[in-house]
mmCIF file with all atom_site columns, C-alpha atoms in Angstrom:
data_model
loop_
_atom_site.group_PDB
_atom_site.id
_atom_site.type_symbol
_atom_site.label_atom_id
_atom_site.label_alt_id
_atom_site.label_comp_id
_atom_site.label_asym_id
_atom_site.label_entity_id
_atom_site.label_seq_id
_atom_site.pdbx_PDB_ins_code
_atom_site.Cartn_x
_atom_site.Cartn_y
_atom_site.Cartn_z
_atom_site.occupancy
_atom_site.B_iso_or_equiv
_atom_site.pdbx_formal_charge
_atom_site.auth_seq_id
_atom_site.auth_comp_id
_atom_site.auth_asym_id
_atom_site.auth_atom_id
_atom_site.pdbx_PDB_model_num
ATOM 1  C CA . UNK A 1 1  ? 0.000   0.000  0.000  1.00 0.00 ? 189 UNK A CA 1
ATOM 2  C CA . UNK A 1 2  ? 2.316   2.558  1.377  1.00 0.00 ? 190 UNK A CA 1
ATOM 3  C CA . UNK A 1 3  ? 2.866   6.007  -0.959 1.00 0.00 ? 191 UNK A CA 1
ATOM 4  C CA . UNK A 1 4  ? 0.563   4.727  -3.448 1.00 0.00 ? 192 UNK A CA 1
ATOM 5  C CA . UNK A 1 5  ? -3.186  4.657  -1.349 1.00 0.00 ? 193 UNK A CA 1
ATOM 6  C CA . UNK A 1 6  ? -1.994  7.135  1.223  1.00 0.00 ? 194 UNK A CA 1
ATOM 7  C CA . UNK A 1 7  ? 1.085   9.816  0.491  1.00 0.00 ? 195 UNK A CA 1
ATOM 8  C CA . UNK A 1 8  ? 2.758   11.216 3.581  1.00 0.00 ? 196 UNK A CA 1
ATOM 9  C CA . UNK A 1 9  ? 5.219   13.465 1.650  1.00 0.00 ? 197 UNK A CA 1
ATOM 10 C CA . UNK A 1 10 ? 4.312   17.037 2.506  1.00 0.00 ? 198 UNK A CA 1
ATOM 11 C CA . UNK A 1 11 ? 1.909   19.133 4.554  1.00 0.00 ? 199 UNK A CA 1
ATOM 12 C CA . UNK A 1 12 ? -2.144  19.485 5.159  1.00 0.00 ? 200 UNK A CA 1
ATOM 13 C CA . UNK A 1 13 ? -3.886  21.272 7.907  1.00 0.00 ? 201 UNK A CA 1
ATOM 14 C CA . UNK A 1 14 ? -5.310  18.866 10.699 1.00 0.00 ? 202 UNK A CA 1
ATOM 15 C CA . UNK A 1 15 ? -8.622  19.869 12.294 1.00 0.00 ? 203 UNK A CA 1
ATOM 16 C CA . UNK A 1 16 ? -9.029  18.374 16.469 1.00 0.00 ? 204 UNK A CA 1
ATOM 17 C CA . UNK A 1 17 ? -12.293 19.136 17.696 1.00 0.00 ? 205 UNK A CA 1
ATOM 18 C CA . UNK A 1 18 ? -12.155 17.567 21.703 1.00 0.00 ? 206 UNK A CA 1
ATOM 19 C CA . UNK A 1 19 ? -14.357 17.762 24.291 1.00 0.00 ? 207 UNK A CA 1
ATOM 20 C CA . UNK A 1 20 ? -14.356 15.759 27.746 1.00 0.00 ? 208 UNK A CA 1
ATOM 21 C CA . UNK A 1 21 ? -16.621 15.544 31.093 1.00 0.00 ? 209 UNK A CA 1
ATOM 22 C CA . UNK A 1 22 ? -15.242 15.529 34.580 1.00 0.00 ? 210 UNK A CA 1
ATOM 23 C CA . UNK A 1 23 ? -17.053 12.910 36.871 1.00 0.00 ? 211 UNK A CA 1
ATOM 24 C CA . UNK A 1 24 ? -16.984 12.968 40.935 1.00 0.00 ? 212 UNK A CA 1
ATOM 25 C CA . UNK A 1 25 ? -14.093 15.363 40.911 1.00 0.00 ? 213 UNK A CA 1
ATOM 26 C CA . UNK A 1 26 ? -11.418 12.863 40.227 1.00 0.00 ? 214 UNK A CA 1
ATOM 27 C CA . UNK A 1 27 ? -12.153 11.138 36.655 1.00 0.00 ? 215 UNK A CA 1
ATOM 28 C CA . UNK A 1 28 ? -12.126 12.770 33.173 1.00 0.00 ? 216 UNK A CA 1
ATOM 29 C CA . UNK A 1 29 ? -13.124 11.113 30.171 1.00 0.00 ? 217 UNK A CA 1
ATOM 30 C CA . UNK A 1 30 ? -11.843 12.851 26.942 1.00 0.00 ? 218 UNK A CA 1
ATOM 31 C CA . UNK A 1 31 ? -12.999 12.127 23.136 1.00 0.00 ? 219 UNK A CA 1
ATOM 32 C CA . UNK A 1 32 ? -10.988 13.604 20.372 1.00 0.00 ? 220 UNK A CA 1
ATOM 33 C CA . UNK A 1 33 ? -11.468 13.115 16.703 1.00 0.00 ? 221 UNK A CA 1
ATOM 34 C CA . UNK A 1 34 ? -8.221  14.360 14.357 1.00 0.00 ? 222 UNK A CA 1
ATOM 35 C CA . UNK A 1 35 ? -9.812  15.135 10.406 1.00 0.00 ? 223 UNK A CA 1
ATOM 36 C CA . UNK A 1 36 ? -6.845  15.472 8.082  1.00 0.00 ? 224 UNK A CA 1
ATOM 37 C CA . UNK A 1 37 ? -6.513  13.939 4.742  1.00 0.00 ? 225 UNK A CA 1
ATOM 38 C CA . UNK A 1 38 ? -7.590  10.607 3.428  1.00 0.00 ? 226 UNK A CA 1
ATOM 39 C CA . UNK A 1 39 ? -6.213  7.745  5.801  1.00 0.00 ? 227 UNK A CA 1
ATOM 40 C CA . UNK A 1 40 ? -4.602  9.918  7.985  1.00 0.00 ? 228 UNK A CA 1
ATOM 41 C CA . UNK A 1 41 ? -7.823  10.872 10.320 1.00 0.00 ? 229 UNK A CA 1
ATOM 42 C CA . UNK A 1 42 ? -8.175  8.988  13.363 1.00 0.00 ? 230 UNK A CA 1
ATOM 43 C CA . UNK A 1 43 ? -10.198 8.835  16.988 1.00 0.00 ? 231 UNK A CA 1
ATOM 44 C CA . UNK A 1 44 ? -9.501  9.024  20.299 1.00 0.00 ? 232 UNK A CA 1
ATOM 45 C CA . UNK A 1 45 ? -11.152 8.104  23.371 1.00 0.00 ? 233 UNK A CA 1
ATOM 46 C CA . UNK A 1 46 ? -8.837  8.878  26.981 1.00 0.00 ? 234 UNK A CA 1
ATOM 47 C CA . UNK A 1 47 ? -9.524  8.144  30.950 1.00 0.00 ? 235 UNK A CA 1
ATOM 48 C CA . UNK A 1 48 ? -7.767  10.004 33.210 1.00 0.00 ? 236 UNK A CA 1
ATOM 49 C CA . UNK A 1 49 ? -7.212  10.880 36.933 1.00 0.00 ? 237 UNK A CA 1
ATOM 50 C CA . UNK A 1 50 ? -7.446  14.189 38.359 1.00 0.00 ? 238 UNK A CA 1
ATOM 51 C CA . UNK A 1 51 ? -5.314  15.561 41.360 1.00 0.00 ? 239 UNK A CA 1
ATOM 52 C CA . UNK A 1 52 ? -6.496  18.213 43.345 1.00 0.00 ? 240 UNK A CA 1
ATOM 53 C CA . UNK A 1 53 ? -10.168 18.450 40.899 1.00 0.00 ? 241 UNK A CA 1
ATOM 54 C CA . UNK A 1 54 ? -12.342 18.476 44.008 1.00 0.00 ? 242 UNK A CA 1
ATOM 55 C CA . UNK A 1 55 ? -13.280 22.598 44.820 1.00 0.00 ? 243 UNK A CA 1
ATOM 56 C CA . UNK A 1 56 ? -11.437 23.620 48.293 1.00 0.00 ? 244 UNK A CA 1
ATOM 57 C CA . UNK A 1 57 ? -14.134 23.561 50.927 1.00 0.00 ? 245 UNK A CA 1
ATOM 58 C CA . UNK A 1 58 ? -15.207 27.468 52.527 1.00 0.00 ? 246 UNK A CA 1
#
């Protein structure tokens, strides 16, 4: 397959839209999708922890 379906010489713009949700202070869940040419776009799904997420009590 290689350079002939899918040419990585050169440039192209890459658009990332993301957007994630925080749950009980401490977890994040993240989605990202990354459009750029043909057989380059992909999708992402992350899990993280959070330290120090939880507001400071008054």
């Amino acid at each position: 397959m290689g350079e002939k379906y899918f040419p990585s010489k050169g440039t192209s713009m890459l658009f990332a839209p993301r957007i994630g949700i925080e749950f009980l202070y401490h977890i994040r869940l993240m989605a990202q999708f990354n459009i750029c040419r043909k057989g380059y776009n992909n999708f992402s799904l992350t899990v993280g922890f959070v330290l120090g997420g939880k507001p400071k009590k008054q």
